[in-house]
Coordinates of C-alpha atoms in Angstrom, one line a residue:
Chain A
M689 CA -126.6 -109.7 135.8
K690 CA -125.8 -112.6 133.5
N691 CA -124.5 -115.5 135.4
I692 CA -123.6 -118.5 133.4
I693 CA -121.5 -121.6 133.6
I694 CA -120.6 -122.9 130.1
A695 CA -119.0 -126.3 130.6
S696 CA -117.1 -128.4 128.0
T697 CA -118.8 -131.7 129.2
S698 CA -121.1 -133.1 131.8
T699 CA -118.8 -136.0 132.5
V700 CA -115.1 -136.4 132.6
H701 CA -113.6 -139.8 132.1
G702 CA -113.6 -141.9 135.2
S703 CA -116.1 -140.0 137.1
G704 CA -119.9 -139.7 137.7
Y705 CA -122.4 -137.2 135.9
L706 CA -121.2 -133.7 136.9
D707 CA -119.0 -134.9 139.7
Y708 CA -116.1 -132.9 138.6
I709 CA -117.9 -129.7 138.9
V710 CA -120.6 -130.5 141.6
N711 CA -118.9 -128.2 144.2
D712 CA -119.1 -125.2 142.0
L713 CA -122.5 -125.9 141.0
E714 CA -123.5 -125.9 144.6
R715 CA -122.2 -122.5 145.0
F716 CA -123.7 -121.6 141.5
F717 CA -127.2 -122.7 142.3
E718 CA -127.3 -121.5 145.9
K719 CA -130.2 -119.4 145.8
A720 CA -132.3 -122.0 143.6
Q721 CA -134.7 -124.5 144.9
T722 CA -135.5 -126.0 141.5
I723 CA -133.6 -126.2 138.3
L724 CA -135.4 -126.1 134.8
F725 CA -133.8 -128.8 132.7
I726 CA -133.9 -128.3 129.1
P727 CA -133.6 -132.1 127.7
F728 CA -134.0 -131.3 124.1
A729 CA -130.5 -132.4 122.9
R730 CA -131.3 -136.0 123.8
P731 CA -127.9 -137.7 123.6
S732 CA -128.1 -141.0 122.0
G733 CA -131.7 -140.2 121.2
I734 CA -132.8 -140.9 124.7
S735 CA -136.3 -139.6 125.6
H736 CA -136.9 -136.4 127.3
D737 CA -138.2 -138.3 130.4
A738 CA -135.2 -140.5 130.5
Y739 CA -132.8 -137.7 130.2
T740 CA -134.3 -135.4 132.7
E741 CA -134.1 -138.4 135.2
I742 CA -130.3 -138.4 134.6
A743 CA -130.1 -134.8 135.3
R744 CA -132.3 -135.3 138.6
K745 CA -130.1 -137.9 139.8
G746 CA -127.1 -135.8 139.1
F747 CA -128.6 -132.9 141.3
Q748 CA -129.8 -135.0 144.1
K749 CA -126.1 -134.8 145.2
I750 CA -126.7 -131.2 146.0
N751 CA -130.3 -131.3 147.0
K752 CA -131.8 -129.5 143.9
R753 CA -135.2 -130.5 142.6
V754 CA -135.2 -130.8 138.7
I755 CA -138.2 -130.4 136.3
G756 CA -137.9 -131.2 132.5
L757 CA -139.1 -128.2 130.4
H758 CA -141.0 -130.8 128.4
E759 CA -143.3 -131.4 131.3
Y760 CA -144.8 -127.9 131.1
E761 CA -147.5 -127.2 128.6
N762 CA -146.6 -123.3 128.8
K763 CA -142.8 -123.6 128.3
A764 CA -142.5 -119.8 128.0
E765 CA -144.0 -119.2 131.3
A766 CA -141.7 -122.2 132.7
I767 CA -138.5 -120.3 131.6
K768 CA -139.9 -116.9 132.7
T769 CA -140.5 -118.1 136.2
A770 CA -137.3 -120.6 136.4
D771 CA -135.1 -120.4 139.6
A772 CA -132.3 -121.7 137.4
I773 CA -132.0 -123.2 133.9
F774 CA -129.7 -126.1 132.7
T775 CA -129.4 -127.2 129.2
G776 CA -127.9 -130.7 128.9
G777 CA -125.6 -132.0 126.1
G778 CA -126.5 -134.3 123.1
N779 CA -127.0 -133.2 119.7
T780 CA -126.6 -129.4 119.0
F781 CA -128.8 -129.5 115.8
V782 CA -131.7 -131.1 117.4
L783 CA -131.4 -128.7 120.5
T784 CA -131.5 -125.7 118.3
Y785 CA -134.2 -127.1 116.1
Q786 CA -136.5 -127.5 119.3
L787 CA -135.6 -124.1 120.6
Y788 CA -136.6 -122.5 117.5
K789 CA -139.7 -124.5 117.2
N790 CA -141.0 -123.8 120.6
N791 CA -140.0 -120.1 120.1
L792 CA -137.6 -120.1 123.0
I793 CA -134.5 -118.4 121.8
S794 CA -135.4 -114.7 122.7
L795 CA -137.1 -116.1 126.0
L796 CA -134.0 -117.8 127.1
Q797 CA -131.9 -114.6 126.1
E798 CA -134.2 -112.6 128.3
A799 CA -134.1 -115.0 131.3
V800 CA -130.3 -115.1 131.3
Y801 CA -129.9 -111.3 130.7
G802 CA -132.4 -111.0 133.9
G803 CA -130.2 -112.8 135.9
I804 CA -131.5 -116.4 135.9
P805 CA -128.4 -118.8 136.5
Y806 CA -127.9 -120.8 133.4
L807 CA -125.6 -123.9 133.2
G808 CA -124.9 -125.5 129.9
T809 CA -122.9 -128.5 129.3
S810 CA -121.6 -129.6 125.6
A811 CA -124.6 -128.9 123.1
G812 CA -126.0 -126.7 126.1
S813 CA -122.8 -124.8 125.9
N814 CA -122.4 -124.6 122.2
I815 CA -125.8 -122.7 122.1
C816 CA -124.3 -120.0 124.4
G817 CA -122.0 -118.9 121.7
L818 CA -123.0 -116.6 118.7
T819 CA -123.8 -119.6 116.5
I820 CA -123.5 -123.4 116.4
K821 CA -121.2 -123.2 113.5
T822 CA -118.4 -124.7 115.8
T823 CA -120.2 -127.7 117.2
N824 CA -118.7 -131.1 116.5
D825 CA -122.2 -132.8 116.1
M826 CA -123.8 -134.4 113.0
P827 CA -126.4 -132.3 111.4
I828 CA -129.0 -134.8 111.9
V829 CA -132.0 -132.4 111.7
Y830 CA -132.2 -128.8 109.7
P831 CA -132.6 -126.2 112.2
P832 CA -134.1 -122.8 110.7
S833 CA -130.8 -120.9 111.7
F834 CA -127.5 -121.7 113.0
N835 CA -127.5 -118.5 115.2
A836 CA -127.5 -119.3 118.8
L837 CA -128.1 -117.3 122.1
A838 CA -125.1 -115.1 121.8
L839 CA -124.6 -114.9 125.5
V840 CA -120.9 -114.4 125.2
P841 CA -119.3 -112.5 122.2
F842 CA -117.6 -115.6 120.7
N843 CA -118.2 -119.3 119.6
I844 CA -117.8 -122.4 121.7
N845 CA -116.1 -125.6 120.5
P846 CA -116.8 -128.0 123.5
H847 CA -114.9 -131.3 123.9
Y848 CA -111.9 -129.5 122.4
L849 CA -109.4 -132.2 121.3
D850 CA -105.7 -131.6 120.4
P851 CA -104.6 -133.5 117.3
D852 CA -103.7 -137.0 117.8
T853 CA -100.1 -137.0 116.3
S854 CA -100.1 -141.0 116.3
S855 CA -103.2 -141.1 114.0
T856 CA -103.2 -142.5 110.6
H857 CA -106.9 -141.1 109.9
M858 CA -106.9 -138.5 107.1
G859 CA -110.2 -136.7 108.2
E860 CA -109.8 -133.2 109.7
T861 CA -108.3 -132.3 113.0
R862 CA -110.4 -130.1 115.2
G863 CA -108.1 -127.2 114.7
T864 CA -108.2 -127.6 110.8
R865 CA -112.1 -127.4 111.1
I866 CA -112.0 -124.3 113.2
R867 CA -109.4 -122.8 110.9
E868 CA -112.0 -123.4 108.0
F869 CA -114.7 -121.8 110.1
H870 CA -112.6 -118.6 110.0
H871 CA -112.5 -118.5 106.2
Y872 CA -116.1 -117.6 106.4
N873 CA -116.6 -116.2 110.0
T874 CA -114.7 -113.8 112.0
P875 CA -115.8 -114.2 115.6
P876 CA -113.2 -116.0 118.0
V877 CA -113.8 -119.5 119.1
V878 CA -112.9 -120.8 122.7
G879 CA -111.7 -124.8 122.4
L880 CA -112.8 -125.9 125.6
R881 CA -111.4 -129.2 126.9
E882 CA -113.2 -131.7 128.8
G883 CA -113.1 -130.6 132.5
S884 CA -112.9 -126.8 131.6
W885 CA -115.8 -124.3 132.0
I886 CA -116.2 -120.7 131.5
H887 CA -117.9 -118.6 134.2
V888 CA -119.7 -115.5 132.9
K889 CA -120.8 -113.0 135.6
G890 CA -121.9 -109.8 134.3
Q891 CA -119.2 -108.4 132.2
S892 CA -116.8 -110.9 133.5
I893 CA -115.9 -114.1 131.5
I894 CA -113.4 -116.3 133.3
L895 CA -111.9 -119.7 132.3
K896 CA -112.2 -122.2 135.1
G897 CA -111.0 -125.8 135.8
D898 CA -107.5 -127.3 135.7
L899 CA -106.8 -127.3 132.1
S900 CA -106.0 -124.4 129.5
A901 CA -108.2 -123.6 126.5
R902 CA -107.3 -122.9 123.1
I903 CA -108.2 -119.7 121.4
F904 CA -108.8 -119.4 117.8
E905 CA -108.9 -115.7 116.6
Y906 CA -109.6 -114.5 113.1
N907 CA -106.2 -114.1 111.2
K908 CA -104.2 -114.9 114.3
A909 CA -102.1 -118.0 115.3
P910 CA -104.2 -120.2 117.9
Y911 CA -102.9 -119.7 121.4
E912 CA -103.5 -121.2 125.0
V913 CA -104.9 -119.3 127.8
F914 CA -105.0 -120.5 131.4
P915 CA -107.5 -120.8 134.2
G916 CA -108.4 -117.6 135.7
T917 CA -107.9 -115.8 132.6
E918 CA -110.5 -113.1 131.8
L919 CA -111.9 -113.6 128.3
N920 CA -114.1 -110.5 128.2
H921 CA -111.6 -108.7 125.4
L922 CA -112.4 -111.7 122.9
K923 CA -114.7 -110.4 120.3
Chain B
M172 CA -126.6 -145.0 82.7
K173 CA -125.4 -143.8 86.1
N174 CA -121.5 -144.3 86.5
I175 CA -120.2 -143.1 90.0
I176 CA -117.4 -143.7 92.0
I177 CA -118.1 -142.5 95.8
A178 CA -114.7 -142.6 97.6
S179 CA -114.3 -142.4 101.4
T180 CA -111.1 -140.2 101.0
S181 CA -108.9 -138.7 98.3
T182 CA -105.8 -139.9 100.3
V183 CA -104.9 -142.8 102.5
H184 CA -102.3 -142.6 105.1
G185 CA -98.7 -143.0 103.8
S186 CA -99.3 -142.6 100.1
G187 CA -99.9 -139.5 97.6
Y188 CA -103.1 -137.9 96.5
L189 CA -105.5 -140.5 94.9
D190 CA -102.8 -143.0 94.6
Y191 CA -104.6 -145.8 96.2
I192 CA -107.5 -145.7 93.5
V193 CA -105.6 -144.3 90.5
N194 CA -105.6 -147.8 88.4
D195 CA -109.4 -147.7 88.8
L196 CA -109.9 -144.2 88.0
E197 CA -107.8 -144.9 84.7
R198 CA -110.3 -147.2 83.7
F199 CA -113.3 -145.3 85.1
F200 CA -112.3 -142.1 83.0
E201 CA -111.0 -144.3 80.0
K202 CA -113.2 -142.3 77.5
A203 CA -112.8 -138.7 79.2
Q204 CA -110.1 -136.7 77.9
T205 CA -110.9 -133.7 80.4
I206 CA -112.2 -133.7 84.0
L207 CA -114.4 -131.0 85.1
F208 CA -113.2 -130.5 88.7
I209 CA -115.6 -128.9 91.5
P210 CA -113.3 -127.2 94.0
F211 CA -116.0 -125.7 96.3
A212 CA -115.4 -127.7 99.2
R213 CA -112.1 -126.0 99.7
P214 CA -110.3 -128.2 102.5
S215 CA -108.4 -125.9 104.8
G216 CA -110.0 -123.1 103.1
I217 CA -107.5 -123.2 100.3
S218 CA -108.5 -121.2 97.2
H219 CA -110.4 -122.8 94.1
D220 CA -107.3 -122.3 92.1
A221 CA -104.9 -123.8 94.5
Y222 CA -107.3 -126.7 95.0
T223 CA -107.9 -127.3 91.3
E224 CA -103.9 -127.4 90.8
I225 CA -103.9 -130.3 93.4
A226 CA -106.5 -132.2 91.2
R227 CA -104.6 -131.4 88.1
K228 CA -101.4 -132.8 89.3
G229 CA -103.2 -135.8 90.7
F230 CA -104.6 -136.6 87.3
Q231 CA -101.3 -135.9 85.4
K232 CA -100.3 -139.8 86.5
I233 CA -103.2 -141.0 84.0
N234 CA -102.9 -138.3 81.5
K235 CA -106.3 -136.4 82.1
R236 CA -106.7 -132.6 81.7
V237 CA -108.3 -131.0 84.7
I238 CA -110.4 -127.8 84.6
G239 CA -111.8 -126.0 87.7
L240 CA -115.6 -125.5 87.5
H241 CA -114.8 -121.8 89.0
E242 CA -113.1 -121.1 85.9
Y243 CA -116.1 -121.2 83.8
E244 CA -118.4 -118.2 83.4
N245 CA -121.2 -120.3 82.5
K246 CA -121.1 -123.1 85.0
A247 CA -124.2 -124.9 83.9
E248 CA -123.0 -125.2 80.3
A249 CA -119.6 -126.5 81.7
I250 CA -121.5 -129.4 83.5
K251 CA -123.8 -130.0 80.8
T252 CA -120.9 -130.5 78.3
A253 CA -118.4 -132.2 80.7
D254 CA -116.5 -135.5 79.7
A255 CA -116.4 -136.4 83.4
I256 CA -116.9 -134.7 86.8
F257 CA -114.9 -134.9 89.9
T258 CA -115.9 -133.3 93.2
G259 CA -113.2 -133.0 96.0
G260 CA -113.3 -133.1 99.7
G261 CA -113.3 -130.3 102.1
N262 CA -116.2 -128.9 104.1
T263 CA -119.6 -130.5 103.0
F264 CA -121.5 -127.5 104.3
V265 CA -119.5 -124.8 102.1
L266 CA -119.7 -127.4 99.0
T267 CA -123.5 -127.5 99.4
Y268 CA -123.9 -124.0 100.2
Q269 CA -122.2 -123.2 96.7
L270 CA -124.0 -125.7 94.6
Y271 CA -127.3 -124.4 95.9
K272 CA -126.1 -120.7 95.4
N273 CA -124.9 -121.5 91.7
N274 CA -128.3 -123.5 91.1
L275 CA -126.3 -126.7 90.2
I276 CA -128.0 -129.3 92.2
S277 CA -130.4 -130.5 89.4
L278 CA -127.8 -129.8 86.8
L279 CA -125.4 -132.2 88.4
Q280 CA -128.3 -134.9 88.9
E281 CA -129.2 -134.7 85.1
A282 CA -125.5 -134.9 84.1
V283 CA -125.1 -138.1 86.2
Y284 CA -128.2 -139.7 85.3
G285 CA -127.3 -138.8 81.6
G286 CA -124.2 -141.1 82.0
I287 CA -121.5 -138.5 82.8
P288 CA -119.0 -140.4 84.9
Y289 CA -118.9 -138.9 88.3
L290 CA -116.0 -139.3 91.0
G291 CA -116.6 -138.0 94.7
T292 CA -114.1 -138.0 97.4
S293 CA -115.0 -137.2 101.0
A294 CA -117.4 -134.1 101.0
G295 CA -117.8 -134.8 97.2
S296 CA -119.1 -138.1 98.1
N297 CA -121.4 -137.1 101.1
I298 CA -123.3 -135.1 98.5
C299 CA -124.1 -138.4 96.4
G300 CA -126.2 -139.4 99.4
L301 CA -129.8 -138.3 100.1
T302 CA -128.7 -135.6 102.6
I303 CA -125.5 -134.3 104.0
K304 CA -127.0 -135.1 107.5
T305 CA -124.1 -137.6 108.0
T306 CA -121.3 -135.6 107.3
N307 CA -118.5 -135.2 109.7
D308 CA -117.8 -131.6 109.1
M309 CA -118.3 -128.3 111.0
P310 CA -121.3 -126.3 109.8
I311 CA -119.4 -123.4 109.2
V312 CA -121.7 -121.9 106.8
Y313 CA -125.6 -122.3 106.6
P314 CA -126.9 -124.1 103.5
P315 CA -130.4 -123.5 102.2
S316 CA -131.0 -127.2 102.7
F317 CA -129.4 -130.4 103.7
N318 CA -130.8 -132.2 100.8
A319 CA -128.1 -133.5 98.5
L320 CA -127.7 -135.1 95.1
A321 CA -129.6 -138.4 96.0
L322 CA -127.4 -140.5 93.5
V323 CA -127.8 -143.5 95.8
P324 CA -130.6 -144.4 98.0
F325 CA -129.0 -144.1 101.3
N326 CA -126.6 -141.8 103.2
I327 CA -122.9 -141.9 103.1
N328 CA -120.5 -141.4 106.2
P329 CA -117.1 -140.9 104.7
H330 CA -113.8 -141.4 106.7
Y331 CA -115.8 -143.8 109.0
L332 CA -113.9 -144.5 112.1
D333 CA -114.4 -147.3 114.6
P334 CA -114.5 -146.4 118.2
D335 CA -111.0 -145.9 119.9
T336 CA -111.5 -148.3 122.8
S337 CA -108.5 -146.9 124.5
S338 CA -109.8 -143.2 124.5
T339 CA -110.7 -141.2 127.5
H340 CA -112.7 -138.7 125.3
M341 CA -116.3 -138.2 126.1
G342 CA -117.5 -136.9 122.8
E343 CA -120.0 -139.2 120.9
T344 CA -118.3 -142.0 118.7
R345 CA -119.2 -142.0 115.1
G346 CA -121.6 -145.0 115.7
T347 CA -123.4 -143.0 118.3
R348 CA -123.8 -140.1 116.0
I349 CA -125.2 -142.3 113.3
R350 CA -127.5 -144.0 115.7
E351 CA -128.9 -140.4 116.9
F352 CA -129.3 -139.6 113.0
H353 CA -131.9 -142.8 112.9
H354 CA -133.8 -141.1 115.7
Y355 CA -134.9 -138.6 113.3
N356 CA -134.4 -140.1 109.8
T357 CA -135.1 -143.6 108.5
P358 CA -132.5 -144.1 105.4
P359 CA -129.6 -146.4 105.7
V360 CA -126.2 -144.9 106.4
V361 CA -123.0 -146.6 104.7
G362 CA -120.0 -145.9 106.9
L363 CA -117.0 -145.9 104.4
R364 CA -113.6 -146.5 105.8
E365 CA -110.7 -144.6 104.3
G366 CA -109.6 -146.7 101.3
S367 CA -112.9 -148.0 100.6
W368 CA -115.2 -146.7 97.7
I369 CA -118.6 -147.5 96.1
H370 CA -118.9 -148.1 92.2
V371 CA -122.5 -147.4 91.2
K372 CA -123.2 -148.6 87.7
G373 CA -126.7 -148.3 86.4
Q374 CA -128.8 -150.2 89.1
S375 CA -125.7 -151.9 90.6
I376 CA -124.0 -150.3 93.6
I377 CA -121.1 -152.3 94.6
L378 CA -118.4 -151.9 97.6
K379 CA -114.8 -151.8 96.5
G380 CA -111.5 -151.7 98.0
D381 CA -109.8 -154.0 100.7
L382 CA -112.0 -153.2 103.6
S383 CA -115.3 -153.8 105.0
A384 CA -117.8 -151.1 105.3
R385 CA -120.3 -150.6 108.2
I386 CA -124.0 -150.3 107.5
F387 CA -126.3 -148.7 109.7
E388 CA -130.2 -149.4 108.9
Y389 CA -133.0 -148.0 110.9
N390 CA -134.1 -150.1 113.8
K391 CA -131.3 -152.8 113.1
A392 CA -128.1 -153.6 114.6
P393 CA -125.3 -152.0 112.5
Y394 CA -123.4 -154.8 110.3
E395 CA -120.4 -155.0 108.2
V396 CA -120.5 -155.8 104.3
F397 CA -117.3 -156.9 102.5
P398 CA -115.8 -155.8 99.2
G399 CA -117.7 -157.0 96.3
T400 CA -121.2 -156.7 98.2
E401 CA -124.1 -155.4 96.1
L402 CA -125.8 -152.5 97.8
N403 CA -128.6 -151.8 95.8
H404 CA -131.0 -153.5 98.3
L405 CA -130.5 -150.8 100.8
K406 CA -133.3 -148.3 101.1

């Protein structure tokens, strides 16, 4: 049974790494001694080792051991035998490129469908959607495909931002970009604000956190859904 | 001899379409009766016809006729015989996809190297760089390559934005994203603020407009260059 947390961000303004969600993660990772960390998204280009160290410190708070996937020679085996998996944020294109390069896409899908708890933050959440076509990241490397893990029947837009009505900037708002997405693609998009997450448990897909999320469906005006809402009807 | 204007945006806050640059465009397009408009980037997903109408109205101010490239059955011939070319903004991935799909990349390069004046704004400027890897746009379609027209020896980041020091948002700043680009790519990036443009004339590449631009070079601290600066040393 799928058991997934898809979080908008690892960190909310003014608090430490994963702090806002750590109590929920303690329950979520209850049965896991060790968390396999996928550091491939490399935020700000930091090394896999340095990034894994950040995750390690974050999970010390709830007494979990963290091992970086890059530390394993046999990455397929590491995923198959993991207690739990956490993919951190950074650049979604870099992450996707590395997952394809290491032939890990279907292995990760099998692991998650097989019941291994999966946590994603930011880029690690983007890849839970059908495609990475609603990432906010810069396309700094060319992945072999934009198709992602498709663990939920929609796309994710993490770090969702409402339009800044005081701005004089002429670049597109997030909402405009997602509307452009719907000129070429039909899947729904969940705009997940920082501090929000989605908990997938089997067939259930529930919005969590204190904030509402913005839902963009094809040929429909965008609308808000509130914490506790079941999202498994979206498709 | 190359003759190119690479503009950050079509419109600056508080003024009309192309208004801020229209006097320079009148000189730039002096010898052109008709401008071939490439509407493929479709901002907000508007139709090729509707987008061409916007460009047409914009160029009425300086008495130029505008024809959309989509109106031609034989697009290759339209490019080869154009007086001048203008590629408008919108989504860079959609634009790049369409250029590849219609086999127009090398034709556009030949046209520009052959001396046909080329104006790009926003996405139309992004494609003047080596690759589209420093676009701000959402990857809503998957182009066959991120390689662009390479009309200048660097990449462009249009709508360049300084970090908002009052923001509580945890998404990456533009500067962070460009630094991430340099973990995987070595070409310089010109962060072109709204209201700035670059005029390429033969070997010369001059920053124009009232604002400075931010230059990001591999393994170097970013720095500002001021209007009138010759950028042809960047590579």
